Short mmCIF file of C-alpha atoms in Angstrom, two decimals:
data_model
loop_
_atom_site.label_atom_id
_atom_site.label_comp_id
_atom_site.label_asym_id
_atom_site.label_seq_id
_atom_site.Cartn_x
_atom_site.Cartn_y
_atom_site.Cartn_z
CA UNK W 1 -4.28 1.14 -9.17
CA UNK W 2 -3.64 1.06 -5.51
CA UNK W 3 -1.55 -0.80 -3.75
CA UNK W 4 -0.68 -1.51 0.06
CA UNK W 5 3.10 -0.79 0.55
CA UNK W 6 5.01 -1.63 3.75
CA UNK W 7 8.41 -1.04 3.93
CA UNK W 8 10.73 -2.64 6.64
CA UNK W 9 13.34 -0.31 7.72
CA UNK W 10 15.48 1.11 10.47
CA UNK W 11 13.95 3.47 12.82
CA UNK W 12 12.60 6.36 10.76
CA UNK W 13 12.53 8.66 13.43
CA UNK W 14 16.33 9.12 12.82
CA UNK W 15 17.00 9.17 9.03
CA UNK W 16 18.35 11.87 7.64
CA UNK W 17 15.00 13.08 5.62
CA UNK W 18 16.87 14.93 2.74
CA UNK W 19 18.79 12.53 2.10
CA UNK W 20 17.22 9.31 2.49
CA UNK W 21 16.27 6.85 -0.59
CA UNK W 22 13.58 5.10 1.86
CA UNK W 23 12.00 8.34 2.34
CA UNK W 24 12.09 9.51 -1.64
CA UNK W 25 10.53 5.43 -2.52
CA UNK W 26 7.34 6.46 0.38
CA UNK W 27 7.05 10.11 -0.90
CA UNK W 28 6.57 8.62 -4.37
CA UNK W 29 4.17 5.48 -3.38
CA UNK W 30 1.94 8.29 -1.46
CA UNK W 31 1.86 10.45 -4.14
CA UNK W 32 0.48 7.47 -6.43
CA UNK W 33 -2.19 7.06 -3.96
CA UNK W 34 -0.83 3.72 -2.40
CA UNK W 35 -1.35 2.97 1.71
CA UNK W 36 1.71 2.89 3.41
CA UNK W 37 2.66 0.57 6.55
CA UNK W 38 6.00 0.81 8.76
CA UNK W 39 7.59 -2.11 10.42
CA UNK W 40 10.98 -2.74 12.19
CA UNK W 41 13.00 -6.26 12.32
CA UNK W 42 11.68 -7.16 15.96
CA UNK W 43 7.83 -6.72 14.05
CA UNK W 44 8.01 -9.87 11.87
CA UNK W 45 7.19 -13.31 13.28
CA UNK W 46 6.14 -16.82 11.79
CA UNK W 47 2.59 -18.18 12.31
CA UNK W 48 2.36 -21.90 11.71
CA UNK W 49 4.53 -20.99 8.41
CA UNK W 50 2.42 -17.52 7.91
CA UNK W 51 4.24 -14.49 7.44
CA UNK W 52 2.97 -11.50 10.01
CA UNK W 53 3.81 -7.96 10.94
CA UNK W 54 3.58 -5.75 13.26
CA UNK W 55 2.27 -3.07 10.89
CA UNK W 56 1.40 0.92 11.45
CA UNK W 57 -0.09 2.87 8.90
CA UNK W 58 2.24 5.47 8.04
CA UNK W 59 2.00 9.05 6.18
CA UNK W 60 5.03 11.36 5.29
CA UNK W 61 5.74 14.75 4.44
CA UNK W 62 8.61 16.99 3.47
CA UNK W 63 8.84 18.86 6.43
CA UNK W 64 12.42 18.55 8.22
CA UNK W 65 10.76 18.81 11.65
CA UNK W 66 7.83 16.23 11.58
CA UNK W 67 8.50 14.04 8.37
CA UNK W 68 6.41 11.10 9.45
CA UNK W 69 3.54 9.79 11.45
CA UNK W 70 2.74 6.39 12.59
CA UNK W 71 -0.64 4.88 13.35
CA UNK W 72 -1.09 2.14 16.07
CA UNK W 73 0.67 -0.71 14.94
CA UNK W 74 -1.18 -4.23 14.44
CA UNK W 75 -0.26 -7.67 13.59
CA UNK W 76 -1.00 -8.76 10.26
CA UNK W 77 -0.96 -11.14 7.71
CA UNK W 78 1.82 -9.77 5.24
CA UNK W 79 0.07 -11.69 2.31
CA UNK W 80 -2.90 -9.42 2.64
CA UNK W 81 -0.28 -6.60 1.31
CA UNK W 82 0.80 -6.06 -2.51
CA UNK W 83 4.48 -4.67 -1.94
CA UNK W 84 7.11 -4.72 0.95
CA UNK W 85 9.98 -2.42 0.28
CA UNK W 86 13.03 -4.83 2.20
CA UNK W 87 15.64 -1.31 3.22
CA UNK W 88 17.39 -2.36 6.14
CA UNK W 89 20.54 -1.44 6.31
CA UNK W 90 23.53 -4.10 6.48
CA UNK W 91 25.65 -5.52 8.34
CA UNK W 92 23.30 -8.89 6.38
CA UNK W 93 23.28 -10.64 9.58
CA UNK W 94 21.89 -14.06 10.91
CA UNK W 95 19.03 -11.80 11.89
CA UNK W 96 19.15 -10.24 8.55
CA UNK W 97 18.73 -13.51 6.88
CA UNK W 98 15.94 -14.70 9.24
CA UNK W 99 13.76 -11.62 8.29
CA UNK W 100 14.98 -12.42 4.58
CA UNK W 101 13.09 -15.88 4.77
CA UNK W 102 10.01 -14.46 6.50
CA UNK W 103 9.78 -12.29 3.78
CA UNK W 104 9.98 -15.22 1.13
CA UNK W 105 7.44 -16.64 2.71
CA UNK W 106 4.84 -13.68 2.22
CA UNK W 107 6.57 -13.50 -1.58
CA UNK W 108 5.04 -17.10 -2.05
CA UNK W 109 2.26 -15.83 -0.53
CA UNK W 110 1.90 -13.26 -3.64
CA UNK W 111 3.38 -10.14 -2.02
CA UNK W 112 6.09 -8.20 -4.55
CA UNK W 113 8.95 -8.05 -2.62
CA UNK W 114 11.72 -5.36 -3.44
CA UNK W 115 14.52 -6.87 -3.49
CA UNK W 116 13.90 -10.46 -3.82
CA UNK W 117 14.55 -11.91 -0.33
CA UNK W 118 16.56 -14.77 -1.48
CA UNK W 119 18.98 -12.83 -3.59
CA UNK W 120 19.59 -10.64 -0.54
CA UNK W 121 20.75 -13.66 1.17
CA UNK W 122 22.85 -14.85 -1.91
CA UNK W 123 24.36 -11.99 -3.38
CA UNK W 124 26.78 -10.34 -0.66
CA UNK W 125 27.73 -7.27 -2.16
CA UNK W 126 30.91 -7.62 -1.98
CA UNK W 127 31.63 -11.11 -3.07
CA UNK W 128 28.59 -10.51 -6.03
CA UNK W 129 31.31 -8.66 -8.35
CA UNK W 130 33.13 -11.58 -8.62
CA UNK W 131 30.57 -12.95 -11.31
CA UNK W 132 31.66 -10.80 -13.36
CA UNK W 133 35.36 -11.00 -13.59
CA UNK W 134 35.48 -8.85 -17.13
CA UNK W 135 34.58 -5.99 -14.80
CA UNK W 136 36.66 -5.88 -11.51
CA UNK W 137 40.23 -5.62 -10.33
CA UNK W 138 42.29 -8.11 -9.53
CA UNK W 139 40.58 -9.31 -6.16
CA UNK W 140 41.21 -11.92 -3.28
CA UNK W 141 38.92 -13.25 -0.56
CA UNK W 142 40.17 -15.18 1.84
CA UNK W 143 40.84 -16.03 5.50
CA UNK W 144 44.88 -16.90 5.03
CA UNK W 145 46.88 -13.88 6.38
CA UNK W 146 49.86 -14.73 4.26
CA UNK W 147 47.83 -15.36 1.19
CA UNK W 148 46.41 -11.66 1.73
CA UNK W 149 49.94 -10.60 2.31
CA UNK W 150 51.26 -11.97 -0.57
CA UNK W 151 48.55 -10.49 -2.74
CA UNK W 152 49.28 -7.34 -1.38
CA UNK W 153 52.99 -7.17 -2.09
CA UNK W 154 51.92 -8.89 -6.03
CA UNK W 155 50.29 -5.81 -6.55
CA UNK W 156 51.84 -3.09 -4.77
CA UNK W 157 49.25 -1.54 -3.09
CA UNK W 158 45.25 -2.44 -2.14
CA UNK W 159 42.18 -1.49 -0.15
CA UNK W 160 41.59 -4.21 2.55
CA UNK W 161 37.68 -4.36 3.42
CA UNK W 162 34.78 -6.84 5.42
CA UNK W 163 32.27 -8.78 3.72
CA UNK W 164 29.41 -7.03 5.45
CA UNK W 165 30.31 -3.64 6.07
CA UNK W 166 28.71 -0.59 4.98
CA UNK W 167 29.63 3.25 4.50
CA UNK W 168 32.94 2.74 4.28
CA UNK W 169 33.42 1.30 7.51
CA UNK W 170 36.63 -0.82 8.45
CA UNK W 171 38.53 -0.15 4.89
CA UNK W 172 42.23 0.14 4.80
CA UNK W 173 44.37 1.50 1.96
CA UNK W 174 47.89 -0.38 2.18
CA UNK W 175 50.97 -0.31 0.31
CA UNK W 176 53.59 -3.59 0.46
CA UNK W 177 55.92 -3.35 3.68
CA UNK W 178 54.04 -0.97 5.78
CA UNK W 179 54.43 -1.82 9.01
CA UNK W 180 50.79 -1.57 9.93
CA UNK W 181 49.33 -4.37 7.46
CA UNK W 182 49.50 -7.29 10.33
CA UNK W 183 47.18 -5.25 12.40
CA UNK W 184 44.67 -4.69 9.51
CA UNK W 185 44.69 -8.04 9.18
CA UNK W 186 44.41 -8.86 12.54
CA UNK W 187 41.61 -6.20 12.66
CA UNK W 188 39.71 -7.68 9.34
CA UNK W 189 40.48 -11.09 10.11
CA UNK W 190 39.33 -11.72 13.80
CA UNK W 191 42.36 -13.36 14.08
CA UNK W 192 46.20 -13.53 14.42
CA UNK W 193 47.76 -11.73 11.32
CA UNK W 194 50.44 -14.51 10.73
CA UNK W 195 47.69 -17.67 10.10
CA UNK W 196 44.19 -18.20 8.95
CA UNK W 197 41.48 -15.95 11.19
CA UNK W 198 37.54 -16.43 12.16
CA UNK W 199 36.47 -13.97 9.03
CA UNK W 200 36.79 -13.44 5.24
CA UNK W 201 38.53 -10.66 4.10
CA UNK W 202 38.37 -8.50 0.53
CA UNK W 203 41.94 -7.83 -1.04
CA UNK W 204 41.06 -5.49 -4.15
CA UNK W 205 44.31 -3.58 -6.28
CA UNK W 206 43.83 -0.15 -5.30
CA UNK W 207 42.59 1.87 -8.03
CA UNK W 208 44.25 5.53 -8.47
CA UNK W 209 41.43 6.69 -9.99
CA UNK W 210 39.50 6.99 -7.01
CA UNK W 211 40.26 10.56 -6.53
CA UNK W 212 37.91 11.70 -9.34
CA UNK W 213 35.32 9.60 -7.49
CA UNK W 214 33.74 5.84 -6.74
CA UNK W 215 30.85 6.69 -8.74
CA UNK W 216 27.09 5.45 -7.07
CA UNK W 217 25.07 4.31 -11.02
CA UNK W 218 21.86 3.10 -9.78
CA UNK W 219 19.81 0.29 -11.87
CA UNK W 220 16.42 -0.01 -11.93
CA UNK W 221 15.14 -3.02 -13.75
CA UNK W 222 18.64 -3.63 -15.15
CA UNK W 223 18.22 -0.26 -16.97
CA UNK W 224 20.94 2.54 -15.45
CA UNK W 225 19.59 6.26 -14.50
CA UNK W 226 21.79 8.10 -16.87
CA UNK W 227 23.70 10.12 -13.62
CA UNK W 228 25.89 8.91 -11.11
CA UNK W 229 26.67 10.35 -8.21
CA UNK W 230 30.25 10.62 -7.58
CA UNK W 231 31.32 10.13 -4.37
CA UNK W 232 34.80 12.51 -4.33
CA UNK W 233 37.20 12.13 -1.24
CA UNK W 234 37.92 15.06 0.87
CA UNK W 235 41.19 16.18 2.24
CA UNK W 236 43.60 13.00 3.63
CA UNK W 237 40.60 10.50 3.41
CA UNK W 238 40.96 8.10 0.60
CA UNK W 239 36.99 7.01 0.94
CA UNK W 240 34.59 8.39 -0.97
CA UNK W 241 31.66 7.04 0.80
CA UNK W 242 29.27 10.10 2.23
CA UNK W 243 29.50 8.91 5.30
CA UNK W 244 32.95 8.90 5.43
CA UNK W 245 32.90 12.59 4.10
CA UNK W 246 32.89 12.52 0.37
CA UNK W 247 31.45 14.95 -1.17
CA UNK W 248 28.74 14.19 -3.97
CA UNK W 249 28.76 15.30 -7.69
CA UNK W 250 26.36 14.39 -10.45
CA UNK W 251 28.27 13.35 -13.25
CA UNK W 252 26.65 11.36 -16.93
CA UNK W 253 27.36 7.88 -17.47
CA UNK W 254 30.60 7.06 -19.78
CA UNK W 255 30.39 4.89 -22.29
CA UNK W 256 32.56 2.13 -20.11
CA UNK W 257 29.71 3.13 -17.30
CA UNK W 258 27.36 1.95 -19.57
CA UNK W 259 29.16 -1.50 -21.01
CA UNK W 260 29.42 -2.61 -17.07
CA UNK W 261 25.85 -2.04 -16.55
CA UNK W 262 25.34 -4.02 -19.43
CA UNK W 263 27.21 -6.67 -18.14
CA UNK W 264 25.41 -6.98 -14.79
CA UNK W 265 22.33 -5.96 -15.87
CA UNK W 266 20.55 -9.48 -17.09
CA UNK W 267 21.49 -11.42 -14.14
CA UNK W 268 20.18 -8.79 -11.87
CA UNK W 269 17.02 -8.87 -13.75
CA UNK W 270 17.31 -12.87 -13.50
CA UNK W 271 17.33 -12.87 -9.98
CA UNK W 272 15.05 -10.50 -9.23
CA UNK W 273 17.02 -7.20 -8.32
CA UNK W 274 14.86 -4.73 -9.35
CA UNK W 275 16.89 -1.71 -7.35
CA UNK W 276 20.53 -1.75 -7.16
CA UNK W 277 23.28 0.71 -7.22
CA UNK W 278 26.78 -0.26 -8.67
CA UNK W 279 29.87 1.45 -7.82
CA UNK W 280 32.91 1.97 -9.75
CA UNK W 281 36.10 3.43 -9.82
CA UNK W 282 37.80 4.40 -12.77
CA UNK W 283 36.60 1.69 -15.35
CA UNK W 284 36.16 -1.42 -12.48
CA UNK W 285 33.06 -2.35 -10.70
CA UNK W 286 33.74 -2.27 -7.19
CA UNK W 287 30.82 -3.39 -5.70
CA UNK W 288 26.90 -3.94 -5.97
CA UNK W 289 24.33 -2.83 -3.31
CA UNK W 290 21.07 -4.74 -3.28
CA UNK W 291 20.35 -4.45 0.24
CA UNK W 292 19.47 -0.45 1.02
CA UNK W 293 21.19 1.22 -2.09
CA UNK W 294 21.37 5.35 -1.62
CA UNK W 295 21.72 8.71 -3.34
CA UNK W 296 18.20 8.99 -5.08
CA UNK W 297 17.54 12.30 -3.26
CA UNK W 298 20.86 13.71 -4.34
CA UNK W 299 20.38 12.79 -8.29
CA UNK W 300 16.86 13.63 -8.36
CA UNK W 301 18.34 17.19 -6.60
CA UNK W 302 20.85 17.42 -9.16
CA UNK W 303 18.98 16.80 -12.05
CA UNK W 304 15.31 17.09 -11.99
CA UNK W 305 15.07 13.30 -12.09
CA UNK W 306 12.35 11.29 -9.94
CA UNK W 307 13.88 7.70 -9.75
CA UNK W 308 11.55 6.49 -7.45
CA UNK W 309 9.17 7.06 -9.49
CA UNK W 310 10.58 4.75 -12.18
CA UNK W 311 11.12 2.01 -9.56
CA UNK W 312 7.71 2.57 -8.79
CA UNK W 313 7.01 1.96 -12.34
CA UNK W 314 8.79 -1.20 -12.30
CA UNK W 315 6.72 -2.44 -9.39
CA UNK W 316 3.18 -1.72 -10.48
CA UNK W 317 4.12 -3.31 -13.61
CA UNK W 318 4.67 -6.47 -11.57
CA UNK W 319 1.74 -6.30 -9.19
CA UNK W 320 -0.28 -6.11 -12.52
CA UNK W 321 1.45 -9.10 -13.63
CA UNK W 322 0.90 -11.13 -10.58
CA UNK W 323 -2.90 -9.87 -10.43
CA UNK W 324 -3.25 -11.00 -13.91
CA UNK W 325 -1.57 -14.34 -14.04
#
């Protein structure tokens, strides 16, 4: 079978090739045989209700110097494709969401679209954990400084974070009574530290165990690749993100690993999630990425594994599905 697979991405002239999942999903879909198209956010647009693209055929290559080549692009109608791979990166903006309901459009249209577009607009991945309080920390979300203050002294000490960050940007690790907690707030909030401010704010416990690693378990289909990659913090830094400078070791799933995927797993498959990556500290889910999850290339390193090649599993499956029904 082959299928016509755009993906809509950030520029791919500057990913880092070893390392990005994009990259490992269009190595595998070229290897299968499949055309692939390219298109940025400012290439989709609404036609009397159709769904179009600015699309440019596309060919890639593991070759750190000249990974990719782009046709001419054209405008299309996305409902003459079979897949579009949705991996732009957050913040899950307005502009996000705008290109989220283009996209649903070509998915009534018949197009497979990875992740489904409306779950990216209802599952932040922050606030998704919270369906599934058997699995997390105590948590707060919230806009009231002194309700995040008095969480914070309940439980000693926790990691302060945005609702649409990413990498590990604007997290802070604070203990009750330090000095600097009205500024984080002031910071997170977009507001003054002492009433209620302009954005929601994350409160989680802090979890010690952090220091042997927030562990990356991907899920594809609801079923879990067997390795995680955990994410270990370097030096002062309390972050394990990789962009924050953790450093990245393969590691099996535990049994507890396992029990929170089953958790998750059947309303991911419910809503249509068919690539996500959970992360967990110690034995809590932290939080689930549905919008651009990562570390394929370093598992597949690791391991000999080819997870994009299972997604792409997944997804024929479901073209064949729609082709029959």
């Amino acid at each position: 079978m082959t299928l016509s697979v755009a993906v809509l991405m950030d520029p791919i002239g500057a990913i880092k090739m070893a390392k990005d999942t994009s990259f490992a999903m269009l190595l595998e879909a070229q290897r299968r045989g499949h055309s692939l198209h390219y298109f940025e956010q400012g290439d989709l647009a609404l036609r009397d209700g159709v769904p179009w693209a600015r699309l440019a055929s596309l060919s890639v290559r593991e070759d750190p110097q000249r990974w990719h080549t782009l046709g001419q692009p054209q405008w299309r109608d996305l409902r003459e494709l079979d897949v579009v791979l949705m991996r732009k990166d957050p913040p899950v903006d307005a502009q996000f969401v705008y290109d989220s309901m283009v996209l649903e459009a070509a998915q009534r249209g018949g197009v497979s679209v990875v992740n489904d577009p409306r779950s990216l607009r209802d599952c932040n991945e922050k606030l998704f954990t919270l369906t599934f309080p058997q699995c997390i920390v105590p948590t707060l979300v919230a806009r009231d400084a002194g309700e995040l203050r008095r969480f914070t002294a309940e439980h000693g000490e926790v990691v302060l974070k945005p609702l649409d960050g990413m990498g590990g940007r604007g997290i802070f690790r604070v203990k009750a009574g330090d000095s600097n907690l009205n500024s984080m707030l002031e910071t997170l909030l977009g507001g003054g530290a002492h009433g209620e401010g302009r954005q929601l704010t994350v409160a989680q416990k802090y979890i010690p165990e952090i220091t042997a690693g927030d562990k990356r378990i991907l899920v594809v289909d609801g079923e879990p690749v067997p390795y995680a990659l955990a994410r270990i913090p370097q030096g002062d830094e309390f972050r394990g993100n990789l962009a924050a400078g953790g450093r990245g070791e393969g590691v099996p799933l535990s049994d507890r690993d396992r029990w929170i995927v089953a958790q998750v797993a059947p309303e991911l498959r419910r809503r249509g999630l068919l690539f996500v990556g959970l992360d967990v500290i110690g034995d809590y889910l932290t939080e689930i990425n549905i919008t651009s999850p990562t570390c394929v290339r370093e598992l597949d390193a690791q391991f000999g594994l080819n997870i994009a090649g299972q997604l792409f599993d997944v997804i024929e499956q479901h073209v064949t599905g729609k082709r029959t029904a």
